[in-house]
């Protein structure tokens, strides 16, 4: 499937505690060690499709609407910043997120995409919010010491699923919201 549009289903996480954390990181971390995510791009990717057939977009929207109508609002606890995908070879600094509700939603979306003829993601789901792209992990680590404490009592209320289109502009990703799907409750 070479032709199509780059889309993903996600959760918008532009909330004050995460934006404040980004601001603090920006003040403490030299830009040559890590490029911070633009606050307006903060999200949790649930399912990414590199080349979605545009002729199936209406069908996808209808299916996600039905799924959202059956999915209750839920909360996600935030963990402290961590290297991603691993501490041995990190490429990004993230806030890991996990819950049984999130796992169930990701699984339901994968089944829905399979029914539409879209191959599921082969890698296991690792929910996270990307804070920045790491350029030099070894030199970055001492700057992260003040941020190691967990974000106690900070939760994201998940009230909707977003359908985003992803485009690349000058090496940076830009996300456009195509549709919002309200969860129940």
PDB file of N, CA and C in Angstrom, residues 65-76 100-102 104-105 156-161 181-185:
ATOM      1  N   UNK A  65     -16.495   6.277  15.179  1.00  0.00           N
ATOM      2  CA  UNK A  65     -17.662   6.862  15.866  1.00  0.00           C
ATOM      3  C   UNK A  65     -18.414   5.796  16.660  1.00  0.00           C
ATOM      4  N   UNK A  66     -18.619   4.631  16.050  1.00  0.00           N
ATOM      5  CA  UNK A  66     -19.337   3.546  16.740  1.00  0.00           C
ATOM      6  C   UNK A  66     -18.537   3.039  17.942  1.00  0.00           C
ATOM      7  N   UNK A  67     -17.228   2.900  17.775  1.00  0.00           N
ATOM      8  CA  UNK A  67     -16.385   2.440  18.879  1.00  0.00           C
ATOM      9  C   UNK A  67     -16.373   3.462  20.016  1.00  0.00           C
ATOM     10  N   UNK A  68     -16.230   4.735  19.689  1.00  0.00           N
ATOM     11  CA  UNK A  68     -16.208   5.784  20.714  1.00  0.00           C
ATOM     12  C   UNK A  68     -17.521   5.814  21.491  1.00  0.00           C
ATOM     13  N   UNK A  69     -18.624   5.581  20.800  1.00  0.00           N
ATOM     14  CA  UNK A  69     -19.942   5.589  21.447  1.00  0.00           C
ATOM     15  C   UNK A  69     -20.083   4.469  22.477  1.00  0.00           C
ATOM     16  N   UNK A  70     -19.265   3.422  22.358  1.00  0.00           N
ATOM     17  CA  UNK A  70     -19.315   2.283  23.290  1.00  0.00           C
ATOM     18  C   UNK A  70     -18.197   2.346  24.333  1.00  0.00           C
ATOM     19  N   UNK A  71     -17.353   3.378  24.276  1.00  0.00           N
ATOM     20  CA  UNK A  71     -16.190   3.468  25.159  1.00  0.00           C
ATOM     21  C   UNK A  71     -16.408   4.550  26.208  1.00  0.00           C
ATOM     22  N   UNK A  72     -16.245   4.184  27.481  1.00  0.00           N
ATOM     23  CA  UNK A  72     -16.429   5.138  28.577  1.00  0.00           C
ATOM     24  C   UNK A  72     -15.201   6.038  28.721  1.00  0.00           C
ATOM     25  N   UNK A  73     -15.447   7.254  29.193  1.00  0.00           N
ATOM     26  CA  UNK A  73     -14.366   8.174  29.554  1.00  0.00           C
ATOM     27  C   UNK A  73     -13.512   7.476  30.611  1.00  0.00           C
ATOM     28  N   UNK A  74     -12.192   7.663  30.550  1.00  0.00           N
ATOM     29  CA  UNK A  74     -11.308   7.051  31.546  1.00  0.00           C
ATOM     30  C   UNK A  74     -10.134   7.977  31.838  1.00  0.00           C
ATOM     31  N   UNK A  75      -9.389   7.656  32.889  1.00  0.00           N
ATOM     32  CA  UNK A  75      -8.232   8.484  33.235  1.00  0.00           C
ATOM     33  C   UNK A  75      -6.950   7.675  33.096  1.00  0.00           C
ATOM     34  N   UNK A  76      -5.892   8.402  32.766  1.00  0.00           N
ATOM     35  CA  UNK A  76      -4.566   7.796  32.610  1.00  0.00           C
ATOM     36  C   UNK A  76      -3.608   8.427  33.605  1.00  0.00           C
ATOM     37  N   UNK A 100      -5.594  -0.348  31.979  1.00  0.00           N
ATOM     38  CA  UNK A 100      -6.342  -1.422  31.318  1.00  0.00           C
ATOM     39  C   UNK A 100      -7.312  -0.843  30.290  1.00  0.00           C
ATOM     40  N   UNK A 101      -7.873   0.338  30.575  1.00  0.00           N
ATOM     41  CA  UNK A 101      -8.790   0.976  29.620  1.00  0.00           C
ATOM     42  C   UNK A 101      -8.060   1.373  28.341  1.00  0.00           C
ATOM     43  N   UNK A 102      -6.847   1.888  28.483  1.00  0.00           N
ATOM     44  CA  UNK A 102      -6.056   2.273  27.310  1.00  0.00           C
ATOM     45  C   UNK A 102      -5.724   1.040  26.476  1.00  0.00           C
ATOM     46  N   UNK A 104      -7.359  -1.775  26.309  1.00  0.00           N
ATOM     47  CA  UNK A 104      -8.586  -2.261  25.666  1.00  0.00           C
ATOM     48  C   UNK A 104      -8.937  -1.405  24.450  1.00  0.00           C
ATOM     49  N   UNK A 105      -8.763  -0.089  24.558  1.00  0.00           N
ATOM     50  CA  UNK A 105      -9.059   0.812  23.441  1.00  0.00           C
ATOM     51  C   UNK A 105      -8.117   0.553  22.268  1.00  0.00           C
ATOM     52  N   UNK A 156      -4.510  12.180  33.163  1.00  0.00           N
ATOM     53  CA  UNK A 156      -5.145  12.731  31.972  1.00  0.00           C
ATOM     54  C   UNK A 156      -6.543  12.133  31.914  1.00  0.00           C
ATOM     55  N   UNK A 157      -7.540  12.969  31.790  1.00  0.00           N
ATOM     56  CA  UNK A 157      -8.900  12.467  31.560  1.00  0.00           C
ATOM     57  C   UNK A 157      -9.069  12.292  30.058  1.00  0.00           C
ATOM     58  N   UNK A 158      -9.309  11.068  29.640  1.00  0.00           N
ATOM     59  CA  UNK A 158      -9.479  10.766  28.218  1.00  0.00           C
ATOM     60  C   UNK A 158     -10.967  10.844  27.909  1.00  0.00           C
ATOM     61  N   UNK A 159     -11.326  11.895  27.180  1.00  0.00           N
ATOM     62  CA  UNK A 159     -12.730  12.152  26.858  1.00  0.00           C
ATOM     63  C   UNK A 159     -13.033  11.984  25.375  1.00  0.00           C
ATOM     64  N   UNK A 160     -11.972  11.884  24.574  1.00  0.00           N
ATOM     65  CA  UNK A 160     -12.180  11.765  23.132  1.00  0.00           C
ATOM     66  C   UNK A 160     -10.983  11.113  22.455  1.00  0.00           C
ATOM     67  N   UNK A 161     -11.257  10.568  21.287  1.00  0.00           N
ATOM     68  CA  UNK A 161     -10.229  10.046  20.388  1.00  0.00           C
ATOM     69  C   UNK A 161     -10.131  11.060  19.258  1.00  0.00           C
ATOM     70  N   UNK A 181     -13.770  12.349  18.210  1.00  0.00           N
ATOM     71  CA  UNK A 181     -14.793  11.347  18.545  1.00  0.00           C
ATOM     72  C   UNK A 181     -14.977  11.343  20.061  1.00  0.00           C
ATOM     73  N   UNK A 182     -16.106  11.833  20.536  1.00  0.00           N
ATOM     74  CA  UNK A 182     -16.364  11.897  21.975  1.00  0.00           C
ATOM     75  C   UNK A 182     -16.617  10.501  22.532  1.00  0.00           C
ATOM     76  N   UNK A 183     -15.993  10.224  23.681  1.00  0.00           N
ATOM     77  CA  UNK A 183     -16.271   8.977  24.395  1.00  0.00           C
ATOM     78  C   UNK A 183     -17.527   9.177  25.235  1.00  0.00           C
ATOM     79  N   UNK A 184     -18.122   8.083  25.700  1.00  0.00           N
ATOM     80  CA  UNK A 184     -19.337   8.168  26.512  1.00  0.00           C
ATOM     81  C   UNK A 184     -18.994   8.532  27.942  1.00  0.00           C
ATOM     82  N   UNK A 185     -19.874   9.296  28.572  1.00  0.00           N
ATOM     83  CA  UNK A 185     -19.705   9.603  29.987  1.00  0.00           C
ATOM     84  C   UNK A 185     -19.202  10.910  30.216  1.00  0.00           C
TER      85      UNK A 185
END
